[in-house]
């Protein structure tokens, strides 16, 4: 059907007949997993939805999203609960300290998930926390089982466990084709952290 | 949150010795390309950096980021310049109308890139616009050549041209492992739009 060149732009707004929470997994070795979760938080804000981000293994290295989400106001809570990447050279904390942190974080995540106060829960780097046995796979599967059906749950980090992928609705694998740091370019604020 | 009494948490903040703008490409067929770009915008805001988003091929279907970025205040501009996905069934606009829109968008992008007013420019779905010949590859390469060295440029969309990948610093390919829509689940606000 041909339209006149002057056809005015009509903006549609989707509205699902059956609103439901989705389980989304963002895994892989490339840049853009936490970043993608932050984008979902920003998008959710546009719909007036409330988000809670629990960051595992992060907390010892400043990242722009910590202050970025403050600009989104009271629709977003962010908890950077970790002490950095367990096992990464130079990290001064013991495995037991990392595990204690991660265990407190999973309890916090469960509390927020069941609170009724949030539409979207992000468990950032949870896949890594499982891989390093700071959190047990069974604990993550229990959260998936307990998830209220209208709440979205986003899980990020490399090496997503097969059991989590199996239960998710949407799973993306972010693969590194190139990364600036391999060309000895330092991490840059706004892009890398 | 309870912290183990032993080693206190020290928070480091990176500061590159050589600040420089990066060219980042987010391509692939999975969920999380535009989303990832939005996450970079949010992160950049945390550093007080200014971003401009030019969305190609989008504009006829509401997406939460349109209102989400408004909450970030005057650090972000978003221009949804398009009339939807050219060639997608049901889209009522002619190819000429799509191309005219995309040509206005690339001129706008160039103006913003060279304005000195922004630290981060997002060209959302530009790869798709090139694939559909709404924008010429040479126009994109010209923008890469003209990019001021401190300005970050993020290009999203499937089918990133090899010439763009070649010139980028960081390239991620987001692959679909699963997507809710394949299980007949409708797009959900906050996650899918």
Tab-separated table of C-alpha atoms in Angstrom, chain A residues 1-22 24 26 30-47 49 58-69 71-75 81-84 92-93 97 100-101 104-105 108 120 152 154 165-181 183 185-193, chain B residues 1-22 24 26-27 30-49 58-69 71-75 80 82-84 92-94 97 120 152-154 164-181 183 185-193:
chain	number	residue	atom	x	y	z
A	1	UNK	CA	0.000	0.000	0.000
A	2	UNK	CA	1.595	3.241	-1.134
A	3	UNK	CA	1.567	6.144	1.276
A	4	UNK	CA	1.839	9.800	0.284
A	5	UNK	CA	5.273	11.283	0.951
A	6	UNK	CA	3.686	13.348	3.650
A	7	UNK	CA	2.452	10.349	5.703
A	8	UNK	CA	2.680	11.582	9.289
A	9	UNK	CA	4.632	9.469	11.753
A	10	UNK	CA	2.415	7.380	13.961
A	11	UNK	CA	3.997	6.245	17.195
A	12	UNK	CA	2.706	2.956	18.544
A	13	UNK	CA	3.086	1.792	22.110
A	14	UNK	CA	3.010	-1.935	22.753
A	15	UNK	CA	1.068	-3.254	25.696
A	16	UNK	CA	1.317	-6.981	26.360
A	17	UNK	CA	-1.991	-8.784	26.779
A	18	UNK	CA	-0.287	-10.996	29.314
A	19	UNK	CA	2.238	-9.034	31.367
A	20	UNK	CA	4.791	-11.391	32.851
A	21	UNK	CA	8.233	-11.290	34.297
A	22	UNK	CA	11.076	-12.634	32.199
A	24	UNK	CA	17.105	-12.905	31.124
A	26	UNK	CA	23.525	-12.179	29.597
A	30	UNK	CA	32.723	-9.864	25.530
A	31	UNK	CA	32.052	-6.318	26.662
A	32	UNK	CA	28.409	-5.533	27.303
A	33	UNK	CA	26.889	-7.754	29.969
A	34	UNK	CA	26.639	-5.513	33.023
A	35	UNK	CA	26.251	-2.671	30.541
A	36	UNK	CA	23.246	-4.348	28.983
A	37	UNK	CA	21.665	-4.903	32.399
A	38	UNK	CA	22.117	-1.189	33.142
A	39	UNK	CA	20.399	-0.410	29.854
A	40	UNK	CA	17.416	-2.521	30.907
A	41	UNK	CA	17.270	-0.592	34.185
A	42	UNK	CA	17.273	2.698	32.267
A	43	UNK	CA	14.566	1.408	29.936
A	44	UNK	CA	12.471	0.123	32.857
A	45	UNK	CA	12.657	3.592	34.413
A	46	UNK	CA	11.075	5.013	31.299
A	47	UNK	CA	8.060	2.816	31.996
A	49	UNK	CA	9.160	0.455	36.771
A	58	UNK	CA	32.084	-5.759	42.560
A	59	UNK	CA	32.548	-3.010	45.088
A	60	UNK	CA	36.284	-2.336	45.271
A	61	UNK	CA	36.590	-0.526	41.946
A	62	UNK	CA	34.482	2.508	41.113
A	63	UNK	CA	32.179	2.207	38.132
A	64	UNK	CA	30.136	5.019	36.612
A	65	UNK	CA	26.832	3.211	37.036
A	66	UNK	CA	27.072	3.725	40.807
A	67	UNK	CA	26.473	7.438	40.344
A	68	UNK	CA	24.591	7.060	37.068
A	69	UNK	CA	21.680	5.254	38.722
A	71	UNK	CA	20.288	10.279	38.613
A	72	UNK	CA	17.383	7.926	37.966
A	73	UNK	CA	16.019	8.794	41.400
A	74	UNK	CA	14.042	6.539	43.675
A	75	UNK	CA	13.137	4.051	40.950
A	81	UNK	CA	28.210	-5.880	47.745
A	82	UNK	CA	31.496	-7.479	46.735
A	83	UNK	CA	35.177	-7.032	47.347
A	84	UNK	CA	36.303	-7.375	43.765
A	92	UNK	CA	43.771	-8.911	48.890
A	93	UNK	CA	40.726	-10.676	50.342
A	97	UNK	CA	35.711	-13.150	52.942
A	100	UNK	CA	30.737	-14.270	53.225
A	101	UNK	CA	30.065	-11.203	51.095
A	104	UNK	CA	25.051	-11.768	52.334
A	105	UNK	CA	24.366	-10.562	48.788
A	108	UNK	CA	19.730	-9.448	50.102
A	120	UNK	CA	13.182	-5.824	37.870
A	152	UNK	CA	11.877	-9.664	35.772
A	154	UNK	CA	18.369	-10.484	34.923
A	165	UNK	CA	20.183	-21.062	30.790
A	166	UNK	CA	17.655	-23.904	30.664
A	167	UNK	CA	15.223	-22.015	32.901
A	168	UNK	CA	15.663	-18.584	31.302
A	169	UNK	CA	13.329	-17.016	28.743
A	170	UNK	CA	15.944	-14.969	26.913
A	171	UNK	CA	19.664	-15.697	26.828
A	172	UNK	CA	22.321	-13.711	24.978
A	173	UNK	CA	25.971	-14.606	24.682
A	174	UNK	CA	28.200	-11.579	24.222
A	175	UNK	CA	31.330	-12.619	22.374
A	176	UNK	CA	34.496	-10.596	22.174
A	177	UNK	CA	35.480	-9.874	18.591
A	178	UNK	CA	37.971	-7.192	19.628
A	179	UNK	CA	38.723	-5.393	22.871
A	180	UNK	CA	40.681	-2.174	23.285
A	181	UNK	CA	42.701	-3.550	26.189
A	183	UNK	CA	45.807	-3.194	22.035
A	185	UNK	CA	44.547	0.831	25.519
A	186	UNK	CA	43.683	1.651	29.148
A	187	UNK	CA	40.115	1.349	30.411
A	188	UNK	CA	38.254	4.580	29.694
A	189	UNK	CA	35.566	6.087	31.963
A	190	UNK	CA	32.057	5.973	30.563
A	191	UNK	CA	32.851	3.031	28.316
A	192	UNK	CA	34.789	0.484	30.341
A	193	UNK	CA	33.798	1.518	33.877
B	1	UNK	CA	25.342	-5.192	55.141
B	2	UNK	CA	27.640	-7.083	57.462
B	3	UNK	CA	31.315	-6.912	56.576
B	4	UNK	CA	33.968	-9.292	57.890
B	5	UNK	CA	35.997	-7.453	60.534
B	6	UNK	CA	39.391	-8.158	58.977
B	7	UNK	CA	40.525	-6.330	55.835
B	8	UNK	CA	38.594	-3.078	55.311
B	9	UNK	CA	37.261	-2.494	51.815
B	10	UNK	CA	39.316	-0.078	49.787
B	11	UNK	CA	37.587	1.409	46.763
B	12	UNK	CA	39.878	2.299	43.890
B	13	UNK	CA	38.988	4.650	41.068
B	14	UNK	CA	40.799	4.214	37.787
B	15	UNK	CA	42.025	7.255	35.924
B	16	UNK	CA	43.571	6.651	32.512
B	17	UNK	CA	46.961	8.247	31.947
B	18	UNK	CA	45.944	8.777	28.355
B	19	UNK	CA	42.259	9.632	28.092
B	20	UNK	CA	41.017	8.842	24.626
B	21	UNK	CA	37.791	8.220	22.849
B	22	UNK	CA	36.971	4.669	21.832
B	24	UNK	CA	32.767	0.552	20.120
B	26	UNK	CA	27.869	-3.857	19.300
B	27	UNK	CA	26.538	-6.236	16.673
B	30	UNK	CA	20.830	-11.355	20.101
B	31	UNK	CA	19.104	-9.127	22.614
B	32	UNK	CA	21.322	-6.473	24.165
B	33	UNK	CA	22.780	-4.129	21.567
B	34	UNK	CA	20.792	-0.926	21.972
B	35	UNK	CA	20.418	-1.953	25.605
B	36	UNK	CA	24.172	-2.087	26.017
B	37	UNK	CA	24.561	1.350	24.432
B	38	UNK	CA	21.993	2.698	26.903
B	39	UNK	CA	24.039	1.178	29.725
B	40	UNK	CA	27.129	3.043	28.495
B	41	UNK	CA	25.121	6.272	28.493
B	42	UNK	CA	24.038	5.607	32.088
B	43	UNK	CA	27.612	4.820	33.105
B	44	UNK	CA	28.940	7.915	31.335
B	45	UNK	CA	26.450	10.021	33.300
B	46	UNK	CA	27.983	8.730	36.509
B	47	UNK	CA	31.258	10.286	35.407
B	48	UNK	CA	29.503	13.536	34.504
B	49	UNK	CA	30.042	12.910	30.796
B	58	UNK	CA	13.491	3.815	15.289
B	59	UNK	CA	10.847	6.332	16.142
B	60	UNK	CA	7.510	4.706	15.330
B	61	UNK	CA	7.411	2.365	18.321
B	62	UNK	CA	7.727	3.625	21.876
B	63	UNK	CA	10.676	2.349	23.855
B	64	UNK	CA	11.313	2.965	27.535
B	65	UNK	CA	14.701	4.562	26.980
B	66	UNK	CA	12.987	7.598	25.470
B	67	UNK	CA	11.645	8.552	28.880
B	68	UNK	CA	14.419	6.803	30.819
B	69	UNK	CA	17.090	9.174	29.524
B	71	UNK	CA	15.554	11.185	34.093
B	72	UNK	CA	19.283	11.567	33.481
B	73	UNK	CA	18.752	15.282	32.969
B	74	UNK	CA	20.722	17.545	30.686
B	75	UNK	CA	23.648	15.146	30.315
B	80	UNK	CA	14.639	8.970	17.562
B	82	UNK	CA	13.457	7.030	12.079
B	83	UNK	CA	10.145	5.713	10.867
B	84	UNK	CA	10.639	2.137	11.991
B	92	UNK	CA	3.920	1.856	5.757
B	93	UNK	CA	6.715	4.171	4.622
B	94	UNK	CA	8.513	4.092	1.296
B	97	UNK	CA	11.079	8.262	3.036
B	120	UNK	CA	29.839	9.985	23.858
B	152	UNK	CA	33.589	7.932	22.217
B	153	UNK	CA	31.518	6.611	19.333
B	154	UNK	CA	29.229	3.606	19.793
B	164	UNK	CA	33.672	-0.535	10.595
B	165	UNK	CA	34.755	-3.538	12.684
B	166	UNK	CA	38.276	-3.081	11.317
B	167	UNK	CA	38.446	0.511	12.555
B	168	UNK	CA	36.819	-0.074	15.946
B	169	UNK	CA	38.671	-0.480	19.241
B	170	UNK	CA	36.154	-2.779	20.904
B	171	UNK	CA	33.658	-5.007	19.123
B	172	UNK	CA	31.156	-7.360	20.735
B	173	UNK	CA	28.869	-9.758	18.948
B	174	UNK	CA	25.687	-10.487	20.859
B	175	UNK	CA	24.402	-13.907	19.880
B	176	UNK	CA	20.941	-15.191	20.544
B	177	UNK	CA	20.986	-18.391	22.552
B	178	UNK	CA	17.279	-18.124	23.368
B	179	UNK	CA	14.657	-15.426	22.991
B	180	UNK	CA	11.304	-15.267	24.732
B	181	UNK	CA	9.484	-14.351	21.515
B	183	UNK	CA	8.257	-19.251	22.817
B	185	UNK	CA	5.947	-14.696	24.776
B	186	UNK	CA	4.978	-11.098	23.948
B	187	UNK	CA	7.524	-8.267	24.281
B	188	UNK	CA	7.507	-6.994	27.860
B	189	UNK	CA	8.053	-3.354	28.859
B	190	UNK	CA	11.324	-2.656	30.641
B	191	UNK	CA	13.004	-5.685	29.086
B	192	UNK	CA	12.138	-5.768	25.397
B	193	UNK	CA	11.193	-2.113	24.828
